[in-house]
Short mmCIF file of C-alpha atoms in Angstrom, two decimals:
data_model
loop_
_atom_site.label_atom_id
_atom_site.label_comp_id
_atom_site.label_asym_id
_atom_site.label_seq_id
_atom_site.Cartn_x
_atom_site.Cartn_y
_atom_site.Cartn_z
CA MET A 8 -7.97 -29.27 -53.77
CA GLY A 9 -5.26 -31.95 -53.97
CA LEU A 10 -2.54 -29.93 -52.22
CA TRP A 11 -4.99 -28.91 -49.51
CA LEU A 12 -5.92 -32.55 -48.96
CA ALA A 13 -2.25 -33.54 -48.78
CA HIS A 14 -1.61 -30.89 -46.13
CA ARG A 15 -4.69 -32.01 -44.18
CA PHE A 16 -3.58 -35.64 -44.35
CA SER A 17 -0.08 -34.81 -43.08
CA HIS A 18 -1.56 -32.92 -40.13
CA HIS A 19 -4.03 -35.76 -39.53
CA GLN A 20 -1.20 -38.33 -39.49
CA LYS A 21 0.74 -36.39 -36.87
CA ALA A 22 -2.33 -36.00 -34.67
CA SER A 23 -3.14 -39.71 -34.97
CA SER A 24 0.43 -40.64 -34.04
CA ARG A 25 0.24 -38.54 -30.88
CA ALA A 26 -3.13 -40.09 -30.02
CA ARG A 27 -1.65 -43.57 -30.36
CA GLY A 28 0.87 -43.03 -27.60
CA ALA A 29 0.23 -46.40 -25.94
CA ALA A 30 3.10 -48.80 -26.48
CA MET A 31 2.59 -51.90 -28.59
CA ARG A 32 2.61 -55.12 -26.58
CA PRO A 33 5.63 -57.33 -27.30
CA VAL A 34 5.18 -60.68 -29.00
CA ASP A 35 5.13 -63.65 -26.61
CA GLY A 36 6.76 -67.01 -27.07
CA ALA A 37 4.83 -70.19 -26.35
CA ARG A 38 4.73 -71.43 -22.74
CA ARG A 39 4.99 -75.16 -22.25
CA ILE A 40 2.31 -76.92 -20.21
CA THR A 41 1.49 -80.58 -19.53
CA PRO A 42 -2.27 -81.05 -19.32
CA ARG A 43 -3.51 -84.03 -17.34
CA ARG A 44 -4.61 -86.80 -19.67
CA ARG A 45 -6.75 -88.85 -17.28
CA THR A 46 -9.52 -86.75 -15.77
CA SER A 47 -13.04 -87.60 -14.70
CA SER A 48 -14.38 -84.40 -16.24
CA THR A 49 -13.31 -82.31 -19.21
CA GLU A 50 -10.91 -79.53 -18.16
CA LEU A 51 -9.41 -76.33 -19.51
CA HIS A 52 -5.69 -75.65 -18.95
CA TRP A 53 -4.15 -72.21 -19.44
CA ILE A 54 -1.43 -69.81 -18.30
CA PRO A 55 -2.68 -66.35 -17.25
CA ARG A 56 -0.57 -63.34 -18.05
CA THR A 57 0.97 -61.83 -14.91
CA SER A 58 3.60 -59.24 -14.15
CA SER A 59 5.97 -62.13 -13.44
CA ALA A 60 5.32 -63.89 -16.73
CA VAL A 61 9.03 -64.60 -17.13
CA SER A 62 8.66 -67.14 -14.33
CA SER A 63 6.82 -70.43 -14.84
CA ASP A 64 6.23 -71.04 -11.12
CA GLY A 65 2.54 -71.56 -10.39
CA LEU A 66 1.28 -70.09 -13.67
CA HIS A 67 -0.24 -73.24 -15.13
CA GLU A 68 -3.92 -73.29 -14.09
CA TRP A 69 -6.81 -75.62 -14.85
CA ALA A 70 -10.46 -76.08 -13.95
CA SER A 71 -13.35 -78.38 -14.84
CA VAL A 72 -15.48 -77.18 -17.72
CA ASN A 73 -18.72 -75.54 -16.56
CA ARG A 74 -20.66 -72.34 -17.18
CA ASP A 75 -18.95 -70.47 -14.33
CA LEU A 76 -15.58 -71.10 -15.98
CA GLY A 77 -16.93 -69.80 -19.28
CA ASP A 78 -18.24 -66.66 -17.57
CA ARG A 79 -14.87 -65.68 -16.11
CA ASP A 80 -13.21 -62.46 -17.26
CA TRP A 81 -10.90 -63.97 -19.87
CA ALA A 82 -9.72 -60.55 -20.98
CA ALA A 83 -8.30 -60.07 -17.47
CA ILE A 84 -6.87 -63.60 -17.49
CA ASP A 85 -5.28 -62.73 -20.85
CA PRO A 86 -4.12 -66.31 -21.53
CA MET A 87 -0.73 -66.87 -23.09
CA ARG A 88 0.06 -69.21 -25.98
CA VAL A 89 0.52 -72.77 -24.71
CA HIS A 90 1.45 -74.68 -27.85
CA HIS A 91 4.84 -74.97 -29.57
CA SER A 92 4.53 -75.10 -33.34
CA LYS A 93 6.16 -77.93 -35.27
CA GLY A 94 6.98 -75.29 -37.86
CA VAL A 95 8.32 -75.77 -41.35
CA ARG A 96 9.11 -79.46 -40.76
CA HIS A 97 5.36 -80.00 -41.08
CA LYS A 98 4.92 -77.58 -44.00
CA PHE A 99 3.71 -74.80 -41.71
CA THR A 100 5.09 -71.29 -42.10
CA PRO A 101 4.32 -69.26 -38.94
CA ALA A 102 3.19 -65.68 -39.40
CA MET A 103 2.26 -62.63 -37.32
CA TYR A 104 -0.85 -60.51 -37.81
CA PHE A 105 -1.06 -57.07 -36.23
CA TRP A 106 -4.41 -56.74 -34.41
CA GLN A 107 -4.93 -53.00 -34.30
CA ARG A 108 -7.70 -53.00 -31.68
CA THR A 109 -5.32 -54.28 -28.99
CA ARG A 110 -2.07 -53.06 -30.58
CA SER A 111 -0.64 -56.55 -30.36
CA HIS A 112 0.35 -59.30 -32.76
CA VAL A 113 -1.67 -62.48 -33.18
CA TRP A 114 0.63 -65.45 -33.74
CA CYS A 115 -0.50 -67.74 -36.57
CA GLU A 116 0.89 -71.23 -36.95
CA SER A 117 0.44 -71.20 -40.73
CA GLN A 118 -0.35 -68.82 -43.54
CA GLN A 119 -3.81 -70.41 -43.68
CA GLU A 120 -4.41 -69.25 -40.10
CA ARG A 121 -3.23 -65.77 -41.02
CA TRP A 122 -5.77 -65.61 -43.86
CA GLU A 123 -8.55 -66.58 -41.45
CA VAL A 124 -7.44 -63.95 -38.92
CA LEU A 125 -7.50 -61.42 -41.77
CA TRP A 126 -11.14 -62.30 -42.53
CA LEU A 127 -12.06 -62.14 -38.83
CA ASP A 128 -10.52 -58.67 -38.66
CA PHE A 129 -12.43 -57.54 -41.76
CA GLY A 130 -15.69 -58.91 -40.35
CA GLY A 131 -15.49 -56.37 -37.55
CA GLN A 132 -17.23 -58.57 -34.94
CA VAL A 133 -14.11 -59.69 -33.04
CA GLU A 134 -12.56 -57.24 -30.59
CA ARG A 135 -9.71 -59.39 -29.32
CA LEU A 136 -7.92 -62.59 -30.33
CA TRP A 137 -5.62 -64.98 -28.47
CA ALA A 138 -3.59 -67.60 -30.35
CA GLN A 139 -3.60 -71.17 -29.00
CA PRO A 140 -4.46 -69.88 -25.50
CA LEU A 141 -5.63 -73.03 -23.76
CA ALA A 142 -5.77 -76.80 -23.87
CA ILE A 143 -8.90 -78.92 -23.51
CA THR A 144 -8.42 -82.28 -21.82
CA PHE A 145 -11.34 -84.56 -22.54
CA GLY A 146 -12.75 -86.48 -19.57
CA HIS A 147 -14.76 -89.65 -19.09
CA GLY A 148 -17.76 -89.90 -21.39
CA SER A 149 -16.00 -88.13 -24.24
CA ARG A 150 -15.05 -90.03 -27.39
CA LEU A 151 -11.60 -88.50 -26.91
CA SER A 152 -11.19 -89.36 -23.23
CA GLY A 153 -7.49 -89.36 -22.34
CA SER A 154 -6.46 -86.94 -25.10
CA TRP A 155 -6.25 -83.17 -25.35
CA HIS A 156 -6.64 -80.45 -27.94
CA VAL A 157 -5.34 -76.88 -28.28
CA PRO A 158 -7.84 -74.77 -30.31
CA ASP A 159 -6.25 -72.30 -32.69
CA LEU A 160 -7.94 -69.10 -31.48
CA LEU A 161 -9.93 -67.68 -28.59
CA ALA A 162 -12.03 -64.65 -29.54
CA GLN A 163 -13.81 -61.97 -27.57
CA PHE A 164 -16.61 -60.51 -29.71
CA SER A 165 -17.92 -56.96 -29.76
CA ASP A 166 -20.91 -57.97 -27.60
CA GLY A 167 -18.57 -59.33 -24.91
CA SER A 168 -19.23 -63.00 -25.66
CA LEU A 169 -16.43 -65.52 -26.22
CA GLY A 170 -15.73 -68.24 -28.72
CA LEU A 171 -13.15 -70.71 -29.97
CA PHE A 172 -12.01 -71.17 -33.56
CA ASP A 173 -10.15 -74.00 -35.23
CA VAL A 174 -8.63 -73.59 -38.69
CA ARG A 175 -8.80 -76.54 -41.04
CA PRO A 176 -9.18 -76.35 -44.85
CA ALA A 177 -12.23 -78.26 -46.06
CA GLU A 178 -10.08 -80.77 -47.98
CA ARG A 179 -8.27 -81.74 -44.76
CA LEU A 180 -11.38 -82.23 -42.66
CA ASP A 181 -11.08 -86.00 -42.09
CA GLU A 182 -13.04 -88.18 -39.64
CA GLN A 183 -10.51 -87.75 -36.83
CA ALA A 184 -10.75 -83.96 -37.15
CA ARG A 185 -14.56 -84.12 -37.20
CA ILE A 186 -14.58 -86.03 -33.93
CA GLN A 187 -12.11 -83.62 -32.31
CA PHE A 188 -14.03 -80.57 -33.47
CA GLY A 189 -17.32 -82.13 -32.41
CA GLU A 190 -16.02 -82.69 -28.88
CA THR A 191 -14.64 -79.15 -28.81
CA ALA A 192 -18.04 -77.80 -29.86
CA ALA A 193 -19.67 -79.77 -27.03
CA THR A 194 -17.17 -78.25 -24.58
CA CYS A 195 -17.98 -74.75 -25.82
CA GLU A 196 -21.69 -75.41 -25.40
CA VAL A 197 -21.12 -76.16 -21.69
CA LEU A 198 -18.96 -73.03 -21.33
CA GLY A 199 -21.54 -70.87 -23.08
CA TRP A 200 -19.07 -70.01 -25.85
CA ARG A 201 -19.43 -70.00 -29.61
CA TYR A 202 -17.43 -72.42 -31.73
CA GLN A 203 -16.63 -72.51 -35.43
CA VAL A 204 -14.26 -74.35 -37.74
CA LEU A 205 -12.79 -71.90 -40.27
CA ALA A 206 -12.44 -73.81 -43.53
CA GLY A 207 -11.13 -71.18 -45.93
CA HIS A 208 -12.32 -68.57 -48.44
CA ASP A 209 -12.06 -67.94 -52.15
CA SER A 210 -8.38 -67.44 -52.97
CA ARG A 211 -8.91 -64.37 -55.17
CA ALA A 212 -11.14 -62.70 -52.57
CA THR A 213 -8.51 -63.41 -49.90
CA ALA A 214 -5.73 -61.93 -52.05
CA ASN A 215 -7.83 -58.82 -52.72
CA LEU A 216 -8.65 -58.46 -49.03
CA ASP A 217 -4.96 -58.74 -48.23
CA CYS A 218 -4.34 -55.79 -50.59
CA LEU A 219 -7.01 -53.73 -48.82
CA SER A 220 -5.59 -54.63 -45.41
CA ALA A 221 -2.43 -52.62 -46.13
CA SER A 222 -4.59 -49.51 -45.59
CA ARG A 223 -6.47 -50.73 -42.52
CA HIS A 224 -4.25 -48.84 -40.07
CA ASP A 225 -5.16 -45.57 -38.37
CA ARG A 226 -2.54 -43.70 -40.38
CA CYS A 227 -4.71 -44.24 -43.48
CA LEU A 228 -7.90 -42.81 -42.00
CA PRO A 229 -9.08 -39.84 -44.09
CA PRO A 230 -10.10 -36.61 -42.34
CA ARG A 231 -13.82 -36.48 -41.69
CA GLU A 232 -14.59 -33.92 -44.40
CA VAL A 233 -12.59 -35.93 -46.96
CA GLU A 234 -14.42 -39.11 -46.00
CA THR A 235 -17.75 -37.38 -46.61
CA LEU A 236 -16.51 -36.13 -50.00
CA ILE A 237 -15.45 -39.64 -51.02
CA LEU A 238 -18.80 -41.09 -49.98
CA GLN A 239 -20.61 -38.49 -52.09
CA MET A 240 -18.42 -39.14 -55.13
CA ALA A 241 -18.90 -42.92 -54.91
CA VAL A 242 -22.72 -42.80 -54.92
CA GLY A 243 -23.75 -44.98 -57.85
CA GLY A 244 -20.19 -46.36 -58.13
CA ARG A 245 -16.87 -45.10 -59.52
CA PRO A 246 -13.71 -46.94 -60.60
CA ARG A 247 -11.04 -46.83 -57.92
CA GLY A 248 -8.53 -44.97 -60.11
CA GLU A 249 -11.02 -42.31 -61.14
CA LEU A 250 -12.17 -41.82 -57.55
CA CYS A 251 -8.57 -41.29 -56.37
CA ARG A 252 -7.84 -38.79 -59.15
CA LEU A 253 -10.94 -36.77 -58.30
CA VAL A 254 -10.19 -36.66 -54.59
CA SER A 255 -6.47 -35.82 -54.94
CA PRO A 256 -5.59 -34.74 -58.52
CA GLU A 257 -1.95 -33.86 -57.71
CA CYS A 258 -1.31 -37.08 -55.78
CA PRO A 259 -3.83 -39.91 -56.50
CA PRO A 260 -1.85 -42.53 -54.50
CA LEU A 261 -2.59 -40.47 -51.39
CA ALA A 262 -6.31 -40.97 -51.95
CA CYS A 263 -5.82 -44.70 -52.64
CA ALA A 264 -4.97 -45.25 -48.97
CA TRP A 265 -8.11 -43.37 -47.96
CA VAL A 266 -10.54 -45.19 -50.26
CA ASP A 267 -9.01 -48.59 -49.43
CA ASN A 268 -9.29 -47.81 -45.72
CA MET A 269 -12.97 -46.96 -46.21
CA ALA A 270 -13.52 -50.19 -48.17
CA TRP A 271 -11.84 -52.10 -45.33
CA ARG A 272 -14.27 -50.46 -42.89
CA ARG A 273 -17.13 -51.34 -45.25
CA LEU A 274 -18.03 -47.69 -45.85
CA LEU A 275 -17.42 -48.42 -49.52
CA HIS A 276 -18.40 -51.64 -51.26
CA VAL A 277 -16.10 -53.45 -53.69
CA ASP A 278 -16.50 -56.90 -55.22
CA LEU A 279 -13.65 -58.88 -53.64
CA GLY A 280 -14.27 -61.77 -56.02
CA ALA A 281 -13.39 -59.68 -59.08
CA VAL A 282 -10.00 -58.58 -60.38
CA PHE A 283 -8.62 -55.85 -58.10
CA SER A 284 -7.26 -52.94 -60.15
CA SER A 285 -7.78 -49.26 -60.86
CA GLU A 286 -10.98 -50.30 -62.65
CA ALA A 287 -12.48 -51.96 -59.55
CA VAL A 288 -15.74 -50.16 -58.80
CA TYR A 289 -16.19 -48.64 -55.34
CA THR A 290 -19.77 -47.86 -54.34
CA THR A 291 -21.26 -46.10 -51.34
CA PRO A 292 -23.87 -48.47 -49.82
CA ASP A 293 -27.26 -46.99 -48.88
CA SER A 294 -26.77 -48.33 -45.35
CA VAL A 295 -23.87 -45.87 -44.80
CA TRP A 296 -26.15 -42.86 -45.22
CA GLU A 297 -28.78 -44.47 -43.01
CA GLY A 298 -26.18 -45.00 -40.28
CA ARG A 299 -24.98 -41.40 -40.50
CA ALA A 300 -28.51 -40.05 -40.38
CA ALA A 301 -29.13 -42.03 -37.17
#
């Protein structure tokens, strides 16, 4: 059984590689903009991606915040990053996160942002992410009139709706940040977008999720018949090591990529708050069978 599975996996990998023929989009650098500070109404400022993106002529665009602006096709606009990080001088270590759905990298200003992007990816509700894609200039009537803010992330969700995210650990959420995030939330309400401040997760759960994420890629997808076998074996729960040995006796590490990929896709349940080891119990949720029956 194990050798057969290894052969099937090798064939599956080659087929998946051919299917993924689309080139990966290169990583962009930040584009510098100068939002207007004194405006009568709150505005969004952004730089759309164009075929002449190497030129800065005429790319900086802005518009007053209203529902029509929020309803634009922001996937077609494909806004570029507009903020230059202050980097390690301010104790930030930039990072890149590969967003498989768009075959592009999401730039993260800090490791904290990368952890939050990891959780957004695992949640499965976000189809596309843009890092620091626009600036909000606050107009008259705002408590922040005359200042501007670059949210950390713009998201397009699986239902087509949009939203902004800011990343700020709970211990750093001071009064100034509360005001800024409150005004950003009010802006999103006018646009018809969601808004959320991402304040962190349990450190052990995040570390465990980071381990699972190594197998999130298409190359770790098990063949359909193997996936069904794993689901059957995990009914009632099995330790990860035992499950891998049963699925691929001659090469258990091969099956580890499969079961971790299925846990990442939430086809198998594992307690992320517990110690992650060969004794971690993987269980097939009842909802998986219900979904397959439908």
